[in-house]
Amino acid sequence: MYLVYRWLLFAVRLKNIKKKEGVCHFQGRNEQGKMNAKSEDETYTRLITDLRDKLKIPAKKIEPKVYEYGFLKS
């Protein structure tokens, strides 16, 4: 249960980091002020893609527990 909490906390922090200017520096903003979905920086794009892929691994591990403990209903 503790591990589930830690990964959920990590995901929330990652989402909050995206709102900050550090990520916007690499991805930029469109005319409406929203952050762009992609970056022209190849290194950043490769690293963020790798991070997102690696976050899917623990997500698959905790998914059954989310339903088992009743956080979400199936």
XYZ file of C-alpha atoms in Angstrom:
74
model
C 0.000 0.000 0.000
C 2.848 2.365 0.812
C 4.371 1.780 -2.623
C 1.078 2.667 -4.302
C 0.966 5.901 -2.323
C 4.549 6.783 -3.243
C 3.957 6.254 -6.967
C 0.742 8.263 -6.926
C 2.537 11.058 -5.091
C 5.339 10.927 -7.670
C 2.819 11.186 -10.522
C 1.181 14.224 -8.923
C 4.549 15.898 -8.428
C 5.497 15.180 -12.039
C 2.267 16.782 -13.213
C 2.928 19.828 -11.020
C 6.457 20.145 -12.403
C 5.034 20.312 -15.921
C 3.122 23.441 -14.916
C 6.320 25.229 -13.966
C 8.464 27.216 -16.346
C 11.283 24.628 -16.569
C 9.338 22.328 -18.848
C 7.805 25.249 -20.718
C 11.332 26.335 -21.572
C 11.764 23.157 -23.631
C 8.239 22.733 -24.978
C 7.243 26.369 -25.386
C 3.761 27.848 -25.336
C 1.179 28.425 -28.046
C -0.782 31.621 -28.756
C -3.352 30.832 -26.039
C -0.631 30.417 -23.415
C -0.954 26.640 -23.176
C 2.133 24.452 -23.172
C 2.917 22.783 -26.499
C 2.556 19.013 -26.679
C 5.928 18.511 -28.370
C 9.389 20.033 -28.249
C 11.848 20.790 -31.001
C 14.716 19.842 -28.671
C 15.572 16.251 -29.640
C 17.406 15.469 -26.399
C 14.527 16.670 -24.230
C 12.004 14.781 -26.372
C 14.018 11.567 -26.077
C 14.402 11.926 -22.308
C 10.743 12.769 -21.620
C 9.611 9.876 -23.843
C 11.908 7.513 -21.937
C 10.568 8.798 -18.604
C 6.949 8.345 -19.690
C 7.678 4.798 -20.877
C 9.349 3.927 -17.580
C 6.415 5.328 -15.596
C 4.138 2.848 -17.359
C 5.971 -0.079 -15.699
C 5.013 0.756 -12.087
C 1.576 1.870 -13.275
C 0.929 -1.639 -14.578
C 2.101 -3.093 -11.261
C -0.170 -0.936 -9.113
C -3.224 -1.006 -11.379
C -4.641 -4.261 -9.914
C -4.140 -2.922 -6.388
C -6.036 0.272 -7.211
C -9.117 -1.787 -8.005
C -8.480 -4.295 -5.201
C -8.383 -1.594 -2.516
C -11.351 0.214 -4.051
C -9.696 3.453 -5.162
C -11.533 3.036 -8.464
C -14.538 0.930 -9.257
C -14.323 -1.466 -12.194
